Short mmCIF file of C-alpha atoms in Angstrom, two decimals:
data_model
loop_
_atom_site.label_atom_id
_atom_site.label_comp_id
_atom_site.label_asym_id
_atom_site.label_seq_id
_atom_site.Cartn_x
_atom_site.Cartn_y
_atom_site.Cartn_z
CA MET A 1 0.00 0.00 0.00
CA ASP A 2 1.28 3.48 -0.90
CA GLU A 3 2.12 5.03 2.48
CA SER A 4 1.25 8.51 1.17
CA THR A 5 -2.40 7.69 0.47
CA PRO A 6 -5.24 8.64 2.86
CA GLU A 7 -6.25 5.02 3.41
CA ALA A 8 -2.68 4.11 4.32
CA ALA A 9 -2.53 7.04 6.72
CA ALA A 10 -5.79 5.94 8.32
CA SER A 11 -4.59 2.36 8.69
CA ARG A 12 -1.54 3.45 10.67
CA GLY A 13 -3.51 5.61 13.08
CA PHE A 14 -3.69 8.84 11.09
CA PHE A 15 -6.40 10.21 13.35
CA GLN A 16 -4.77 9.30 16.64
CA GLY A 17 -1.71 10.44 18.58
CA GLN A 18 1.52 11.71 17.06
CA PRO A 19 0.60 11.03 13.39
CA VAL A 20 -2.06 13.74 13.72
CA LEU A 21 0.50 16.28 14.88
CA ASP A 22 3.02 15.27 12.23
CA LEU A 23 0.72 14.89 9.22
CA PHE A 24 -1.98 17.49 9.82
CA SER A 25 0.72 20.16 9.68
CA GLN A 26 1.80 18.88 6.25
CA ALA A 27 -1.60 18.63 4.60
CA THR A 28 -0.41 19.49 1.11
CA VAL A 29 1.98 16.52 1.01
CA LEU A 30 -0.90 14.07 1.48
CA GLY A 31 -1.86 14.23 -2.17
CA PRO A 32 -3.00 16.47 -5.04
CA HIS A 33 -4.46 19.81 -4.03
CA THR A 34 -5.59 23.16 -5.34
CA THR A 35 -4.47 26.52 -4.00
CA MET A 36 -6.48 29.60 -3.14
CA PRO A 37 -4.12 32.59 -3.02
CA ALA A 38 -4.43 35.26 -0.38
CA SER A 39 -6.91 38.01 -1.15
CA SER A 40 -5.67 40.79 -3.41
CA GLN A 41 -6.79 43.13 -0.63
CA PRO A 42 -5.81 41.29 2.56
CA CYS A 43 -7.45 42.39 5.79
CA PRO A 44 -5.28 41.31 8.74
CA TRP A 45 -6.73 41.13 12.23
CA PRO A 46 -5.89 44.19 14.33
CA LYS A 47 -3.80 43.51 17.42
CA GLY A 48 -4.77 44.69 20.88
CA GLU A 49 -2.96 44.75 24.19
CA VAL A 50 -1.42 41.34 24.84
CA ILE A 51 -2.95 39.37 27.69
CA SER A 52 -1.85 36.21 29.51
CA LEU A 53 -3.97 33.13 30.02
CA PRO A 54 -5.23 32.51 33.54
CA GLU A 55 -3.20 29.93 35.42
CA SER A 56 -6.34 28.04 36.33
CA PHE A 57 -10.08 27.92 35.68
CA ASP A 58 -13.14 26.64 37.52
CA PHE A 59 -14.63 23.37 36.35
CA ALA A 60 -17.46 21.66 38.25
CA GLY A 61 -16.51 23.48 41.42
CA SER A 62 -12.79 22.73 41.34
CA GLN A 63 -9.77 24.60 39.97
CA ARG A 64 -8.09 23.12 36.92
CA SER A 65 -4.68 24.00 35.47
CA THR A 66 -4.86 25.80 32.13
CA GLU A 67 -1.40 24.58 31.14
CA ARG A 68 -2.35 20.99 31.92
CA LEU A 69 -5.54 21.29 29.87
CA LEU A 70 -3.61 22.53 26.84
CA SER A 71 -1.10 19.69 27.20
CA GLU A 72 -3.62 16.90 27.76
CA THR A 73 -5.75 17.98 24.80
CA ASP A 74 -2.74 18.26 22.45
CA THR A 75 -3.72 21.83 21.67
CA GLY A 76 -1.78 23.12 18.66
CA ALA A 77 -3.04 26.71 18.57
CA LEU A 78 -5.03 29.15 20.65
CA LEU A 79 -6.26 32.57 19.57
CA VAL A 80 -8.14 34.98 21.84
CA LEU A 81 -10.10 37.82 20.21
CA HIS A 82 -11.64 40.70 22.13
CA ASP A 83 -13.61 43.49 20.43
CA GLY A 84 -12.31 42.29 17.07
CA ALA A 85 -8.62 42.44 18.03
CA ILE A 86 -6.11 39.67 18.75
CA ARG A 87 -5.21 39.71 22.44
CA PHE A 88 -3.50 36.31 22.72
CA GLU A 89 -1.93 34.07 20.06
CA GLU A 90 0.20 31.02 20.81
CA TYR A 91 1.14 27.72 19.15
CA TRP A 92 2.36 24.37 20.44
CA GLU A 93 3.26 20.94 19.07
CA THR A 94 3.62 21.26 15.27
CA GLY A 95 1.37 24.30 15.02
CA GLY A 96 2.56 27.71 13.90
CA ARG A 97 1.28 31.02 12.60
CA ASP A 98 2.34 30.13 9.05
CA VAL A 99 1.73 26.37 9.26
CA PRO A 100 -1.19 25.22 7.04
CA TRP A 101 -2.95 22.69 9.26
CA LEU A 102 -5.56 20.34 7.83
CA SER A 103 -8.80 22.07 8.82
CA MET A 104 -10.97 18.93 8.90
CA SER A 105 -14.59 19.90 9.68
CA VAL A 106 -13.95 23.64 9.47
CA ALA A 107 -14.53 22.97 5.76
CA LYS A 108 -18.19 22.28 6.61
CA SER A 109 -18.69 25.95 7.48
CA PHE A 110 -17.13 27.13 4.21
CA ILE A 111 -19.22 24.73 2.12
CA SER A 112 -22.51 25.61 3.84
CA ALA A 113 -21.72 29.32 3.37
CA LEU A 114 -21.11 28.72 -0.35
CA VAL A 115 -24.44 26.89 -0.61
CA GLY A 116 -26.16 29.87 1.00
CA ILE A 117 -24.47 32.26 -1.42
CA ALA A 118 -25.48 30.10 -4.39
CA VAL A 119 -29.08 30.11 -3.16
CA GLY A 120 -28.98 33.88 -2.71
CA GLU A 121 -27.66 34.36 -6.22
CA GLY A 122 -30.25 32.03 -7.73
CA SER A 123 -27.84 29.30 -8.86
CA ILE A 124 -29.72 26.95 -6.52
CA ALA A 125 -33.49 27.31 -6.85
CA GLY A 126 -34.35 26.56 -3.22
CA LEU A 127 -33.56 24.44 -0.19
CA ASP A 128 -36.58 22.19 -0.60
CA GLN A 129 -35.41 21.09 -4.04
CA PRO A 130 -33.94 17.56 -4.17
CA ILE A 131 -30.15 17.59 -4.24
CA SER A 132 -30.38 14.84 -6.87
CA ASP A 133 -31.80 17.45 -9.27
CA TYR A 134 -28.21 18.73 -9.42
CA ILE A 135 -25.83 15.88 -8.61
CA THR A 136 -25.68 12.38 -10.08
CA VAL A 137 -26.73 9.62 -7.68
CA GLU A 138 -27.74 6.00 -8.08
CA PRO A 139 -31.50 5.30 -7.92
CA GLY A 140 -32.55 4.49 -4.37
CA SER A 141 -29.22 5.60 -2.87
CA ALA A 142 -28.91 7.89 0.14
CA TYR A 143 -29.18 11.25 -1.67
CA ASP A 144 -31.78 10.27 -4.26
CA GLY A 145 -34.72 12.68 -3.85
CA VAL A 146 -33.44 14.17 -0.57
CA ALA A 147 -34.11 17.87 -0.01
CA ILE A 148 -31.07 20.15 0.09
CA ARG A 149 -32.38 21.45 3.42
CA ASP A 150 -32.09 17.99 4.97
CA VAL A 151 -28.52 17.63 3.73
CA LEU A 152 -27.61 21.07 5.14
CA THR A 153 -28.97 20.08 8.55
CA MET A 154 -27.20 16.70 8.40
CA SER A 155 -30.55 14.95 8.40
CA SER A 156 -30.16 13.30 5.01
CA GLY A 157 -30.58 9.81 6.44
CA ALA A 158 -27.37 8.62 4.76
CA ARG A 159 -25.52 5.92 6.68
CA TRP A 160 -22.40 7.27 8.41
CA HIS A 161 -20.12 5.23 10.65
CA GLU A 162 -17.14 7.23 11.89
CA ASP A 163 -14.83 4.40 12.91
CA TYR A 164 -11.31 5.30 11.79
CA SER A 165 -10.02 1.78 12.45
CA ASP A 166 -12.64 0.04 10.29
CA PRO A 167 -11.77 0.00 6.56
CA GLU A 168 -15.45 -0.65 5.79
CA SER A 169 -16.68 2.44 7.67
CA GLU A 170 -17.95 5.42 5.71
CA VAL A 171 -15.33 7.80 7.10
CA PHE A 172 -12.52 5.46 6.05
CA ARG A 173 -13.99 4.93 2.57
CA LEU A 174 -14.54 8.67 2.09
CA ALA A 175 -10.87 9.33 2.86
CA ALA A 176 -9.83 6.46 0.59
CA ALA A 177 -11.90 7.92 -2.27
CA LEU A 178 -9.32 10.70 -2.56
CA SER A 179 -7.03 8.22 -4.29
CA VAL A 180 -9.14 5.12 -5.01
CA GLY A 181 -12.24 5.89 -7.04
CA THR A 182 -13.74 9.36 -6.72
CA LEU A 183 -15.49 11.41 -4.07
CA ASP A 184 -18.52 11.85 -6.35
CA GLY A 185 -18.65 8.08 -6.80
CA PHE A 186 -18.71 7.61 -3.04
CA ILE A 187 -21.62 10.04 -2.69
CA ALA A 188 -23.52 8.56 -5.66
CA SER A 189 -23.53 5.11 -4.08
CA SER A 190 -24.04 6.08 -0.42
CA VAL A 191 -26.48 3.86 1.47
CA PRO A 192 -29.64 5.23 3.13
CA GLU A 193 -30.16 4.33 6.78
CA SER A 194 -33.10 6.44 7.97
CA ALA A 195 -35.81 8.61 6.47
CA PRO A 196 -34.62 12.10 5.47
CA GLY A 197 -35.45 14.82 7.96
CA THR A 198 -35.96 12.46 10.90
CA ILE A 199 -32.52 12.01 12.50
CA CYS A 200 -29.70 14.55 12.78
CA ARG A 201 -26.34 12.79 12.51
CA TYR A 202 -22.98 14.53 12.16
CA ASN A 203 -22.04 13.29 8.71
CA SER A 204 -19.10 14.40 6.57
CA ALA A 205 -20.64 12.73 3.52
CA ASP A 206 -23.45 15.30 3.65
CA THR A 207 -20.88 18.06 3.31
CA GLN A 208 -19.20 16.27 0.42
CA ALA A 209 -22.59 16.03 -1.31
CA LEU A 210 -23.11 19.76 -0.75
CA GLY A 211 -19.72 20.46 -2.31
CA ALA A 212 -20.81 18.55 -5.41
CA LEU A 213 -24.02 20.58 -5.36
CA VAL A 214 -22.10 23.87 -5.38
CA VAL A 215 -20.03 22.73 -8.36
CA ALA A 216 -23.04 21.52 -10.33
CA ALA A 217 -25.12 24.61 -9.60
CA THR A 218 -22.47 27.28 -10.18
CA LYS A 219 -20.50 25.56 -12.97
CA GLN A 220 -17.33 26.45 -11.06
CA SER A 221 -14.96 24.42 -8.93
CA ILE A 222 -15.24 24.86 -5.18
CA THR A 223 -11.79 26.43 -5.29
CA ASP A 224 -12.71 29.10 -7.85
CA TYR A 225 -16.12 29.82 -6.34
CA MET A 226 -14.65 30.20 -2.86
CA ILE A 227 -11.92 32.53 -4.12
CA ASP A 228 -14.57 34.76 -5.67
CA LYS A 229 -17.17 34.64 -2.90
CA LEU A 230 -15.18 34.28 0.33
CA VAL A 231 -11.39 34.57 -0.03
CA GLU A 232 -11.44 37.89 -1.87
CA PRO A 233 -14.25 39.73 -0.04
CA LEU A 234 -13.15 38.51 3.41
CA GLY A 235 -9.57 39.64 2.79
CA MET A 236 -7.93 36.33 3.70
CA THR A 237 -4.27 37.02 4.37
CA ALA A 238 -2.61 33.72 3.46
CA PRO A 239 -2.89 31.03 0.78
CA SER A 240 -5.04 28.01 1.54
CA HIS A 241 -5.66 24.68 -0.13
CA TRP A 242 -8.18 21.98 -0.91
CA LEU A 243 -7.15 18.33 -1.15
CA VAL A 244 -8.64 16.84 -4.34
CA ASP A 245 -9.35 13.38 -5.69
CA SER A 246 -8.10 11.83 -8.93
CA VAL A 247 -10.45 13.94 -11.06
CA GLY A 248 -9.86 17.20 -9.20
CA ARG A 249 -12.94 17.24 -6.95
CA GLU A 250 -12.25 19.03 -3.65
#
């Protein structure tokens, strides 16, 4: 097995312990990726008077050490904002101000924002429209006929097992689809488990389906659409990246 592939990384404990710290800080070496350059009009955060973290904090009636909490949780970065200004900024482990860490589920917020923008601009007709009106899915599969609203609220009903040690789990197969098969193929064949709109389950496949929706509706890649709608107007100050599969899908 190619040790650089996502499935190989998962099999050796990619999501646990030291491999997280080593590999998440080198996201762009995991495989093909696209790049979103910094905004042409960057808007850096203003800096306020520097503060120190409290030595301890109250938890359930007892005092806990802040330093111990940061150590035990393998915290890589901590930023404190007050009135829109940076008051505290520190990094540990393999983190760093200019280190591009793998954002994991932060991507969910970017994708849902892009869906909202596409709705506002009329590229997506409405949230009650079936997502399968836009993306290709197999008949009877998890996203066939499911309202976009239900996918946005992670109530699609698609099966999602997040067991990083099980090569048959959905989270493992989604990561593997970056290099074996395609991400769109994974979504097209996803298995339904419950009726749409009945159960809310944190499900990364729902976000991947929404990404495909954005591409189909806007006729742009996620990378290009995000540059235009978020990177540029928000004044992002540094380049960022999307990992992509064998056909370039983010």
